[in-house]
CSV table of C-alpha atoms in Angstrom, one decimal:
chain,number,residue,atom,x,y,z
A,1,UNK,CA,-16.0,-16.9,-12.2
A,2,UNK,CA,-19.8,-17.1,-13.4
A,3,UNK,CA,-21.6,-15.1,-11.7
A,4,UNK,CA,-20.3,-11.7,-11.3
A,5,UNK,CA,-22.5,-8.7,-12.3
A,6,UNK,CA,-20.4,-5.1,-12.0
A,7,UNK,CA,-23.1,-3.1,-11.5
A,8,UNK,CA,-24.4,-5.1,-8.4
A,9,UNK,CA,-21.2,-5.1,-7.4
A,10,UNK,CA,-20.8,-1.9,-7.3
A,11,UNK,CA,-24.0,-0.9,-5.7
A,12,UNK,CA,-22.6,-3.5,-3.1
A,13,UNK,CA,-19.3,-1.7,-2.7
A,14,UNK,CA,-21.0,1.4,-2.1
A,15,UNK,CA,-23.3,0.6,0.7
A,16,UNK,CA,-19.8,0.2,2.8
A,17,UNK,CA,-18.9,1.6,6.0
A,18,UNK,CA,-18.5,5.4,5.1
A,19,UNK,CA,-16.7,8.2,7.0
A,20,UNK,CA,-18.3,9.0,10.1
A,21,UNK,CA,-19.3,12.4,9.2
A,22,UNK,CA,-21.7,13.5,12.3
A,23,UNK,CA,-18.4,13.0,14.7
A,24,UNK,CA,-16.1,14.3,11.4
A,25,UNK,CA,-18.3,17.6,11.8
A,26,UNK,CA,-18.5,18.0,15.2
A,27,UNK,CA,-14.8,17.6,15.7
A,28,UNK,CA,-14.1,20.1,12.5
A,29,UNK,CA,-16.5,22.5,14.3
A,30,UNK,CA,-14.4,22.7,17.6
A,31,UNK,CA,-11.2,22.8,16.3
A,32,UNK,CA,-12.0,25.0,13.3
A,33,UNK,CA,-14.2,27.4,16.1
A,34,UNK,CA,-11.1,27.2,18.4
A,35,UNK,CA,-8.9,28.4,15.9
A,36,UNK,CA,-10.9,31.3,15.0
A,37,UNK,CA,-11.3,32.0,18.6
A,38,UNK,CA,-7.3,31.9,18.8
A,39,UNK,CA,-7.4,34.6,15.4
A,40,UNK,CA,-10.2,37.0,17.0
A,41,UNK,CA,-7.6,36.9,20.1
A,42,UNK,CA,-4.6,37.6,18.4
A,43,UNK,CA,-6.5,40.5,16.5
A,44,UNK,CA,-8.1,42.2,19.7
A,45,UNK,CA,-4.8,42.1,21.4
A,46,UNK,CA,-2.9,44.0,18.1
A,47,UNK,CA,-5.7,46.5,18.0
A,48,UNK,CA,-5.4,46.6,21.6
A,49,UNK,CA,-1.4,47.3,21.4
A,50,UNK,CA,-2.4,50.4,18.7
A,51,UNK,CA,-2.0,48.7,15.6
A,52,UNK,CA,-4.5,49.7,13.2
A,53,UNK,CA,-7.3,47.3,11.8
A,54,UNK,CA,-5.7,46.1,8.5
A,55,UNK,CA,-2.4,45.7,10.0
A,56,UNK,CA,-3.5,44.2,12.7
A,57,UNK,CA,-5.6,41.5,10.5
A,58,UNK,CA,-2.3,41.2,8.9
A,59,UNK,CA,-0.6,40.0,12.1
A,60,UNK,CA,-3.4,37.7,12.4
A,61,UNK,CA,-2.6,36.0,9.4
A,62,UNK,CA,1.1,35.8,9.9
A,63,UNK,CA,0.8,34.6,13.6
A,64,UNK,CA,-1.7,31.6,12.8
A,65,UNK,CA,0.1,30.7,9.4
A,66,UNK,CA,3.6,30.7,11.7
A,67,UNK,CA,2.0,28.4,14.5
A,68,UNK,CA,0.7,26.0,11.5
A,69,UNK,CA,4.1,25.9,9.9
A,70,UNK,CA,5.9,25.4,13.4
A,71,UNK,CA,3.3,22.7,14.2
A,72,UNK,CA,4.0,20.7,10.5
A,73,UNK,CA,7.6,20.9,11.1
A,74,UNK,CA,7.1,19.4,14.6
A,75,UNK,CA,4.9,16.7,13.3
A,76,UNK,CA,1.9,17.4,15.5
A,77,UNK,CA,-0.3,19.2,13.0
A,78,UNK,CA,-1.2,16.1,11.1
A,79,UNK,CA,-2.0,14.5,14.0
A,80,UNK,CA,-4.7,17.0,15.3
A,81,UNK,CA,-5.9,17.2,11.7
A,82,UNK,CA,-6.3,13.6,11.3
A,83,UNK,CA,-8.9,14.1,13.7
A,84,UNK,CA,-10.4,17.8,13.1
A,85,UNK,CA,-10.6,17.2,9.4
A,86,UNK,CA,-11.9,20.6,7.7
A,87,UNK,CA,-11.6,22.2,11.0
A,88,UNK,CA,-7.5,22.6,10.3
A,89,UNK,CA,-7.7,22.5,6.4
A,90,UNK,CA,-10.2,25.4,5.8
A,91,UNK,CA,-8.7,28.4,7.9
A,92,UNK,CA,-5.3,29.6,7.0
A,93,UNK,CA,-3.8,27.2,9.1
A,94,UNK,CA,-4.5,24.2,6.6
A,95,UNK,CA,-3.1,26.4,3.2
A,96,UNK,CA,0.1,26.6,5.5
A,97,UNK,CA,0.4,22.8,6.0
A,98,UNK,CA,-0.3,22.2,2.0
A,99,UNK,CA,2.6,24.5,1.3
A,100,UNK,CA,5.2,23.4,4.4
A,101,UNK,CA,4.6,19.5,4.6
A,102,UNK,CA,5.4,19.2,0.6
A,103,UNK,CA,8.2,21.4,1.6
A,104,UNK,CA,9.9,19.2,3.8
A,105,UNK,CA,8.9,16.1,2.3
A,106,UNK,CA,11.0,16.7,-1.2
A,107,UNK,CA,14.0,18.2,-0.1
A,108,UNK,CA,15.7,15.0,-0.8
A,109,UNK,CA,15.3,16.2,-4.0
A,110,UNK,CA,17.0,19.3,-4.0
A,111,UNK,CA,16.2,22.7,-3.4
A,112,UNK,CA,15.4,24.0,-7.1
A,113,UNK,CA,13.0,20.8,-8.5
A,114,UNK,CA,12.3,18.8,-5.5
A,115,UNK,CA,11.4,21.7,-2.5
A,116,UNK,CA,11.0,24.6,-4.7
A,117,UNK,CA,8.4,23.1,-7.2
A,118,UNK,CA,6.7,20.6,-5.2
A,119,UNK,CA,6.0,22.8,-2.4
A,120,UNK,CA,3.0,24.0,-4.6
A,121,UNK,CA,2.2,20.5,-5.2
A,122,UNK,CA,-1.1,20.9,-3.2
A,123,UNK,CA,-1.8,24.5,-2.8
A,124,UNK,CA,-0.8,25.3,-6.1
A,125,UNK,CA,-4.4,25.0,-7.2
A,126,UNK,CA,-5.7,27.6,-4.4
A,127,UNK,CA,-3.1,29.7,-5.3
A,128,UNK,CA,-4.7,29.6,-9.0
A,129,UNK,CA,-8.0,29.7,-8.8
A,130,UNK,CA,-7.9,32.3,-5.8
A,131,UNK,CA,-6.2,34.6,-8.2
A,132,UNK,CA,-8.4,33.9,-11.3
A,133,UNK,CA,-11.4,34.5,-9.4
A,134,UNK,CA,-10.1,37.6,-7.6
A,135,UNK,CA,-9.4,38.9,-11.2
A,136,UNK,CA,-13.0,38.2,-12.4
A,137,UNK,CA,-14.4,39.3,-9.4
A,138,UNK,CA,-12.7,42.6,-9.7
A,139,UNK,CA,-13.9,43.2,-13.4
A,140,UNK,CA,-17.3,42.3,-12.1
A,141,UNK,CA,-16.7,45.1,-9.9
A,142,UNK,CA,-15.2,47.3,-12.2
A,143,UNK,CA,-17.9,47.0,-14.5
A,144,UNK,CA,-20.8,47.7,-12.1
A,145,UNK,CA,-19.3,50.7,-10.5
A,146,UNK,CA,-17.4,52.0,-12.9
A,147,UNK,CA,-14.0,51.8,-11.4
A,148,UNK,CA,-15.9,54.5,-8.4
A,149,UNK,CA,-14.8,52.8,-4.9
B,1,UNK,CA,4.2,-32.1,-23.6
B,2,UNK,CA,2.6,-29.1,-21.8
B,3,UNK,CA,2.6,-28.3,-17.8
B,4,UNK,CA,-0.7,-27.2,-17.4
B,5,UNK,CA,-3.8,-28.7,-16.1
B,6,UNK,CA,-7.7,-27.2,-17.1
B,7,UNK,CA,-7.7,-24.0,-18.9
B,8,UNK,CA,-4.8,-22.0,-17.7
B,9,UNK,CA,-3.5,-23.8,-14.5
B,10,UNK,CA,0.2,-24.7,-14.3
B,11,UNK,CA,2.3,-27.7,-12.7
B,12,UNK,CA,5.6,-27.8,-11.7
B,13,UNK,CA,6.5,-31.5,-11.7
B,14,UNK,CA,10.0,-31.1,-10.6
B,15,UNK,CA,8.4,-29.2,-7.6
B,16,UNK,CA,10.5,-26.3,-6.9
B,17,UNK,CA,11.7,-26.0,-3.2
B,18,UNK,CA,11.9,-23.0,-1.0
B,19,UNK,CA,14.8,-23.4,0.3
B,20,UNK,CA,15.4,-20.2,2.9
B,21,UNK,CA,13.1,-17.6,3.4
B,22,UNK,CA,13.4,-14.0,5.7
B,23,UNK,CA,11.4,-11.5,6.3
B,24,UNK,CA,12.1,-7.9,7.9
B,25,UNK,CA,9.6,-5.1,8.6
B,26,UNK,CA,9.4,-1.6,10.0
B,27,UNK,CA,8.4,-0.6,13.7
B,28,UNK,CA,4.4,-0.6,13.0
B,29,UNK,CA,4.5,-4.1,11.6
B,30,UNK,CA,6.8,-5.5,14.3
B,31,UNK,CA,3.9,-4.3,17.1
B,32,UNK,CA,1.3,-5.6,15.2
B,33,UNK,CA,-0.3,-9.2,16.1
B,34,UNK,CA,2.6,-11.1,13.9
B,35,UNK,CA,5.6,-9.5,15.5
B,36,UNK,CA,6.9,-12.7,17.1
B,37,UNK,CA,7.3,-14.1,13.5
B,38,UNK,CA,9.1,-12.0,11.6
B,39,UNK,CA,13.0,-12.1,11.4
B,40,UNK,CA,13.9,-8.4,11.4
B,41,UNK,CA,12.3,-5.1,12.4
B,42,UNK,CA,14.4,-1.9,11.3
B,43,UNK,CA,13.0,0.5,14.1
B,44,UNK,CA,12.7,3.8,12.8
B,45,UNK,CA,11.6,4.1,8.9
B,46,UNK,CA,14.8,5.1,7.5
B,47,UNK,CA,16.8,2.1,8.7
B,48,UNK,CA,20.1,4.1,8.3
B,49,UNK,CA,19.7,5.3,5.2
B,50,UNK,CA,18.9,9.3,4.4
B,51,UNK,CA,15.9,8.8,1.9
B,52,UNK,CA,12.9,6.9,2.5
B,53,UNK,CA,13.9,5.4,-1.1
B,54,UNK,CA,17.2,4.3,0.0
B,55,UNK,CA,15.8,2.5,2.9
B,56,UNK,CA,13.2,0.3,0.9
B,57,UNK,CA,16.3,-0.8,-1.2
B,58,UNK,CA,18.3,-2.0,1.6
B,59,UNK,CA,14.8,-3.9,3.1
B,60,UNK,CA,15.1,-5.8,-0.2
B,61,UNK,CA,19.1,-6.4,0.0
B,62,UNK,CA,18.6,-7.6,3.9
B,63,UNK,CA,15.8,-9.7,3.2
B,64,UNK,CA,17.4,-11.1,0.0
B,65,UNK,CA,20.9,-11.6,2.5
B,66,UNK,CA,19.1,-13.4,4.9
B,67,UNK,CA,16.9,-15.8,2.7
B,68,UNK,CA,20.3,-16.8,0.8
B,69,UNK,CA,22.0,-17.3,4.3
B,70,UNK,CA,19.6,-19.0,5.3
B,71,UNK,CA,19.6,-21.5,2.2
B,72,UNK,CA,23.4,-22.0,3.0
B,73,UNK,CA,24.2,-20.6,-0.3
B,74,UNK,CA,26.2,-17.8,-1.8
B,75,UNK,CA,25.1,-15.2,-3.6
B,76,UNK,CA,27.2,-16.6,-6.6
B,77,UNK,CA,24.9,-20.0,-6.6
B,78,UNK,CA,21.6,-17.7,-7.4
B,79,UNK,CA,20.6,-17.9,-11.1
B,80,UNK,CA,18.4,-15.2,-11.4
B,81,UNK,CA,16.5,-12.7,-9.5
B,82,UNK,CA,12.9,-12.3,-9.6
B,83,UNK,CA,11.3,-9.1,-8.0
B,84,UNK,CA,10.0,-5.7,-8.0
B,85,UNK,CA,8.6,-3.2,-5.8
B,86,UNK,CA,5.8,-0.1,-6.1
B,87,UNK,CA,7.9,2.5,-6.9
B,88,UNK,CA,7.9,4.1,-10.3
B,89,UNK,CA,10.7,2.0,-12.4
B,90,UNK,CA,10.9,-0.3,-9.8
B,91,UNK,CA,13.7,1.4,-8.3
B,92,UNK,CA,14.0,-0.3,-4.8
B,93,UNK,CA,14.7,-3.7,-6.4
B,94,UNK,CA,17.2,-1.9,-9.5
B,95,UNK,CA,19.2,-0.2,-6.6
B,96,UNK,CA,19.3,-3.5,-4.5
B,97,UNK,CA,20.3,-5.3,-7.2
B,98,UNK,CA,23.1,-2.8,-8.4
B,99,UNK,CA,25.1,-4.0,-4.9
B,100,UNK,CA,23.5,-7.5,-5.2
B,101,UNK,CA,25.0,-8.4,-8.9
B,102,UNK,CA,22.7,-11.2,-9.5
B,103,UNK,CA,21.2,-11.4,-13.1
B,104,UNK,CA,17.4,-9.5,-12.6
B,105,UNK,CA,14.3,-9.3,-14.1
B,106,UNK,CA,12.3,-6.5,-12.3
B,107,UNK,CA,8.7,-7.4,-11.8
B,108,UNK,CA,5.8,-5.1,-11.2
B,109,UNK,CA,2.4,-6.3,-10.5
B,110,UNK,CA,1.9,-4.0,-7.3
B,111,UNK,CA,1.1,-5.9,-4.4
B,112,UNK,CA,0.7,-9.0,-6.5
B,113,UNK,CA,4.6,-9.0,-7.2
B,114,UNK,CA,5.6,-11.7,-4.5
B,115,UNK,CA,3.4,-14.3,-6.0
B,116,UNK,CA,4.0,-13.5,-9.8
B,117,UNK,CA,7.8,-13.5,-8.5
B,118,UNK,CA,7.4,-17.5,-7.2
B,119,UNK,CA,5.8,-18.5,-10.4
B,120,UNK,CA,8.4,-16.6,-12.6
B,121,UNK,CA,10.9,-18.5,-10.2
B,122,UNK,CA,9.5,-21.9,-10.2
B,123,UNK,CA,8.8,-21.8,-14.1
B,124,UNK,CA,12.2,-20.7,-14.7
B,125,UNK,CA,13.6,-23.5,-12.2
B,126,UNK,CA,11.4,-26.4,-13.7
B,127,UNK,CA,12.6,-25.1,-17.3
B,128,UNK,CA,15.7,-26.2,-16.1
B,129,UNK,CA,17.2,-22.8,-16.7
B,130,UNK,CA,19.2,-22.9,-13.4
B,131,UNK,CA,19.1,-24.1,-10.0
B,132,UNK,CA,18.5,-21.2,-7.4
B,133,UNK,CA,16.6,-18.1,-7.9
B,134,UNK,CA,15.5,-15.4,-5.4
B,135,UNK,CA,11.8,-14.2,-5.0
B,136,UNK,CA,11.5,-11.2,-3.7
B,137,UNK,CA,9.3,-7.6,-2.9
B,138,UNK,CA,9.0,-4.5,-1.1
B,139,UNK,CA,7.2,-2.0,-0.1
B,140,UNK,CA,7.5,1.3,2.2
B,141,UNK,CA,5.3,3.4,4.1
B,142,UNK,CA,6.7,6.6,3.7
B,143,UNK,CA,8.3,5.9,-0.2
B,144,UNK,CA,4.6,4.9,-1.4
B,145,UNK,CA,2.7,7.9,0.2
B,146,UNK,CA,4.8,10.6,-1.5
B,147,UNK,CA,4.4,8.6,-4.7
B,148,UNK,CA,1.0,7.6,-4.7
B,149,UNK,CA,-0.6,10.1,-2.0
B,150,UNK,CA,0.3,13.1,0.1
B,151,UNK,CA,3.4,14.0,1.9
B,152,UNK,CA,3.7,12.4,5.2
B,153,UNK,CA,3.1,15.4,7.4
B,154,UNK,CA,0.1,16.9,5.2
B,155,UNK,CA,-3.4,17.0,7.4
B,156,UNK,CA,-5.6,15.1,6.0
B,157,UNK,CA,-7.8,12.7,6.6
B,158,UNK,CA,-8.5,8.8,6.0
B,159,UNK,CA,-11.7,7.2,4.9
B,160,UNK,CA,-12.5,3.8,7.0
B,161,UNK,CA,-11.9,1.7,3.7
B,162,UNK,CA,-8.2,3.2,3.3
B,163,UNK,CA,-5.2,0.6,3.7
B,164,UNK,CA,-1.7,1.2,5.3
B,165,UNK,CA,1.0,0.4,3.3
B,166,UNK,CA,3.3,-2.1,4.9
B,167,UNK,CA,7.1,-1.2,5.5
B,168,UNK,CA,9.0,-4.6,4.7
B,169,UNK,CA,10.7,-6.9,2.8
B,170,UNK,CA,10.0,-10.8,2.5
B,171,UNK,CA,12.6,-12.7,0.3
B,172,UNK,CA,12.9,-16.4,-0.5
B,173,UNK,CA,15.6,-18.5,-2.5
B,174,UNK,CA,13.5,-21.2,-4.3
B,175,UNK,CA,15.6,-24.2,-5.4
B,176,UNK,CA,15.7,-27.0,-8.0
B,177,UNK,CA,15.8,-29.6,-4.9
B,178,UNK,CA,15.5,-29.5,-1.6
B,179,UNK,CA,13.3,-30.7,1.7
B,180,UNK,CA,10.4,-28.2,0.8
B,181,UNK,CA,7.4,-26.7,1.3
B,182,UNK,CA,7.4,-27.1,-2.5
B,183,UNK,CA,5.5,-25.1,-5.2
B,184,UNK,CA,3.3,-27.2,-6.9
B,185,UNK,CA,0.9,-25.1,-9.0
B,186,UNK,CA,0.3,-21.7,-9.9
B,187,UNK,CA,-2.4,-19.7,-12.0
B,188,UNK,CA,-1.4,-16.6,-13.6
B,189,UNK,CA,-4.1,-13.8,-13.0
B,190,UNK,CA,-6.0,-11.7,-15.5
B,191,UNK,CA,-6.8,-8.2,-15.3
B,192,UNK,CA,-9.7,-7.4,-14.2
B,193,UNK,CA,-11.5,-4.3,-13.8
B,194,UNK,CA,-14.9,-3.8,-11.6
B,195,UNK,CA,-15.3,-0.3,-12.2
B,196,UNK,CA,-14.1,0.6,-9.0
B,197,UNK,CA,-12.5,4.1,-8.9
B,198,UNK,CA,-12.3,5.0,-4.9
B,199,UNK,CA,-8.1,5.1,-4.4
B,200,UNK,CA,-9.4,4.7,-0.7
B,201,UNK,CA,-10.9,1.1,-1.3
B,202,UNK,CA,-8.3,-1.0,-3.1
B,203,UNK,CA,-10.0,-3.9,-1.0
B,204,UNK,CA,-13.0,-3.3,-3.4
B,205,UNK,CA,-11.0,-3.0,-6.6
B,206,UNK,CA,-9.1,-6.0,-5.7
B,207,UNK,CA,-11.8,-8.7,-4.5
B,208,UNK,CA,-13.3,-9.3,-8.1
B,209,UNK,CA,-9.3,-10.4,-9.4
B,210,UNK,CA,-8.9,-12.5,-6.4
B,211,UNK,CA,-12.3,-14.3,-7.1
B,212,UNK,CA,-12.1,-14.4,-10.6
B,213,UNK,CA,-8.0,-16.6,-10.1
B,214,UNK,CA,-9.6,-18.4,-7.4
B,215,UNK,CA,-12.2,-20.3,-9.4
B,216,UNK,CA,-10.3,-20.6,-12.4
B,217,UNK,CA,-7.6,-22.6,-10.2
B,218,UNK,CA,-10.8,-24.5,-8.5
B,219,UNK,CA,-12.2,-25.3,-11.8
B,220,UNK,CA,-9.0,-26.5,-13.4
B,221,UNK,CA,-7.6,-28.5,-10.3
B,222,UNK,CA,-11.3,-29.7,-9.7
B,223,UNK,CA,-11.0,-29.2,-6.0
B,224,UNK,CA,-12.3,-27.3,-3.3
B,225,UNK,CA,-11.4,-24.3,-0.6
B,226,UNK,CA,-11.6,-27.3,2.0
B,227,UNK,CA,-9.1,-29.3,-0.1
B,228,UNK,CA,-6.3,-26.9,1.4
B,229,UNK,CA,-5.4,-26.0,5.1
B,230,UNK,CA,-5.6,-22.2,4.7
B,231,UNK,CA,-6.1,-20.1,1.6
B,232,UNK,CA,-4.3,-16.8,1.8
B,233,UNK,CA,-5.1,-13.8,0.1
B,234,UNK,CA,-2.5,-11.0,-0.5
B,235,UNK,CA,-3.7,-7.6,1.0
B,236,UNK,CA,-7.6,-7.5,0.6
B,237,UNK,CA,-7.6,-5.9,4.3
B,238,UNK,CA,-11.1,-6.4,6.0
B,239,UNK,CA,-13.2,-5.1,3.8
B,240,UNK,CA,-11.7,-6.7,0.8
B,241,UNK,CA,-11.8,-10.0,2.5
B,242,UNK,CA,-15.6,-10.0,3.4
B,243,UNK,CA,-16.3,-8.4,-0.2
B,244,UNK,CA,-14.1,-11.6,-1.6
B,245,UNK,CA,-16.3,-14.3,0.7
B,246,UNK,CA,-19.5,-12.7,-0.7
B,247,UNK,CA,-18.3,-13.2,-4.4
B,248,UNK,CA,-17.2,-16.5,-3.6
B,249,UNK,CA,-20.7,-17.5,-2.2
B,250,UNK,CA,-22.5,-15.8,-5.3
B,251,UNK,CA,-20.8,-18.5,-7.0
B,252,UNK,CA,-21.4,-21.4,-5.0
B,253,UNK,CA,-18.2,-21.5,-3.0
B,254,UNK,CA,-17.9,-21.3,0.9
B,255,UNK,CA,-14.0,-20.9,1.9
B,256,UNK,CA,-14.2,-20.3,5.8
B,257,UNK,CA,-10.4,-21.2,5.9
B,258,UNK,CA,-10.0,-17.9,4.0
B,259,UNK,CA,-7.1,-15.4,5.6
B,260,UNK,CA,-5.6,-12.1,4.5
B,261,UNK,CA,-2.0,-11.0,4.6
B,262,UNK,CA,-3.3,-7.4,5.2
B,263,UNK,CA,-6.0,-8.4,8.0
B,264,UNK,CA,-3.5,-10.4,10.0
B,265,UNK,CA,-0.6,-8.0,10.1
B,266,UNK,CA,-2.1,-5.0,12.0
B,267,UNK,CA,-4.9,-4.7,14.5
B,268,UNK,CA,-6.9,-2.1,13.1
B,269,UNK,CA,-8.3,-1.3,16.5
B,270,UNK,CA,-5.0,-0.3,18.2
B,271,UNK,CA,-3.0,0.4,15.4
B,272,UNK,CA,-5.3,3.1,13.5
B,273,UNK,CA,-4.6,1.3,10.2
B,274,UNK,CA,-8.1,1.1,9.3
B,275,UNK,CA,-8.9,-1.7,6.6
B,276,UNK,CA,-5.5,-3.2,7.1
B,277,UNK,CA,-2.3,-3.4,5.6
B,278,UNK,CA,-1.5,-3.1,1.8
B,279,UNK,CA,1.9,-2.9,-0.6
B,280,UNK,CA,4.1,-5.6,-1.9
B,281,UNK,CA,5.9,-6.0,1.5
B,282,UNK,CA,2.4,-6.7,3.2
B,283,UNK,CA,1.9,-10.2,1.5
B,284,UNK,CA,5.7,-10.9,0.7
B,285,UNK,CA,6.7,-10.3,4.7
B,286,UNK,CA,3.3,-12.5,6.0
B,287,UNK,CA,4.6,-15.3,3.7
B,288,UNK,CA,8.2,-15.2,4.8
B,289,UNK,CA,7.4,-15.3,8.2
B,290,UNK,CA,4.3,-16.5,9.5
B,291,UNK,CA,3.1,-18.7,6.5
B,292,UNK,CA,6.3,-20.6,5.7
B,293,UNK,CA,7.1,-20.8,9.3
B,294,UNK,CA,3.8,-22.5,10.0
B,295,UNK,CA,4.9,-24.9,7.1
B,296,UNK,CA,8.4,-25.5,8.0
B,297,UNK,CA,6.1,-26.6,11.3
B,298,UNK,CA,4.2,-28.6,9.8
B,299,UNK,CA,1.5,-26.6,11.3
B,300,UNK,CA,0.0,-26.2,7.8
B,301,UNK,CA,0.7,-28.5,4.8
B,302,UNK,CA,-1.0,-27.4,1.8
B,303,UNK,CA,-2.1,-23.7,1.4
B,304,UNK,CA,-2.8,-21.5,-1.7
B,305,UNK,CA,-1.4,-18.4,-1.7
B,306,UNK,CA,-2.7,-15.6,-3.7
B,307,UNK,CA,-0.9,-12.1,-3.6
B,308,UNK,CA,-3.8,-9.5,-5.4
B,309,UNK,CA,-2.6,-6.1,-6.7
B,310,UNK,CA,-4.5,-2.9,-7.4
B,311,UNK,CA,-3.2,-1.9,-10.8
B,312,UNK,CA,-3.6,1.6,-10.1
B,313,UNK,CA,-1.7,4.9,-11.3
B,314,UNK,CA,-1.9,8.2,-10.0
B,315,UNK,CA,-1.9,9.6,-13.7
B,316,UNK,CA,-4.9,7.4,-15.4
B,317,UNK,CA,-7.5,8.2,-11.9
B,318,UNK,CA,-7.1,11.5,-12.9
B,319,UNK,CA,-7.8,10.7,-16.1
B,320,UNK,CA,-10.8,9.0,-15.0
B,321,UNK,CA,-9.9,5.6,-15.5
B,322,UNK,CA,-11.0,2.9,-13.0
B,323,UNK,CA,-8.9,0.8,-10.8
B,324,UNK,CA,-7.7,-2.9,-12.6
B,325,UNK,CA,-6.6,-5.2,-10.3
B,326,UNK,CA,-4.8,-8.8,-10.8
B,327,UNK,CA,-4.4,-11.9,-8.6
B,328,UNK,CA,-1.8,-14.5,-9.0
B,329,UNK,CA,-2.3,-17.8,-7.1
B,330,UNK,CA,0.4,-20.5,-6.6
B,331,UNK,CA,0.0,-23.8,-4.5
B,332,UNK,CA,2.8,-24.5,-1.7
B,333,UNK,CA,2.7,-27.4,0.2
B,334,UNK,CA,5.4,-29.8,2.5
């Protein structure tokens, strides 16, 4: 092969068909929005049933996580997510899916090093950096306010 | 006497003959455009086993037994098995060979393994180290996904350049003598790295390797693509195939008879496979059904089979390495 330039080739490759981002954006907006509406519905209902605001928020998160886990187990969520993309990944539903799906996948490797270890393979970084940033956020808050709430 | 022509193309004066071949595929492949060509469909991906890895191992075993049966030989007539798969430590092949008990040389060339095994088998036979060998590879969508990408139920999106790992295996019996089709020439590929880093664009990573090997072969044999009925690349997919055409035309080669196994095996419009099929089982199942059956029917007389492999590793990709690729070529004729 005489004529081959890596740079030109990479330029040519970069011109290839990209993901249809407008379509993906609309899907993500609609599905993500629908999940938020559902969440709001659960929150309002829980408050109407007499739960305090914070507890009602907890109930909302738990319900959405449960639904996402259930739909992942039934093999439905990945089919919705295929179209919805960020619409299902960004809300708490995506986090639940990221934990449940490897837990299902790696059960053949046993409960300790299979399910137990692998279930955090995708969501692990979110937990690590989520906790780290909340600690840093807390320290900054403490330094600014001097510990007064 | 060296059995080479040109710079590096091997010739096999004894013309090893393909005396039996067999293909077995999964449910999705059996719904694709080549559905009538495959010998066996396994239905649901577990193939009666309790893990994807065991299912893949059974694919190799089934294809091997099918090919041996077709060649009217028995297991004890086989002198060596050349093959491998995509999984770490080539476990699908290892476990299949645990029960088959044939002398075994495991190969890894990612999706180029089918051509690699044909070359190794032909060299073995031409060197008169035995009378019959098996060449076989496999891949399984579910075992490959969990090793290279994400769990099956993870809700992610695949870009248009992504390919779908074929669930399937193909095996053939190569013998010292027989009625053909015959393996006559081979070019062993070099590792080519075009600097592609996108794990979802294997076609782009492999196309330069395919071009490199094909150019070397044509130069060594002093032939043009028009001298062959068809040139089958392994699993470049629709995008990689277009890129290869472009690269060939940059080198003043036109190959209108170029086909790609990954492009042939699925209908990307209706089967949602994006750029096409991939995996060792892709070129293996297409060669050992669609291609060799057409050669037996004398619809194809002289072809080039060039399986392409992206030698990708999740570890080196995370370390920022680009994806090296390789393509091996064999000439098959009746």
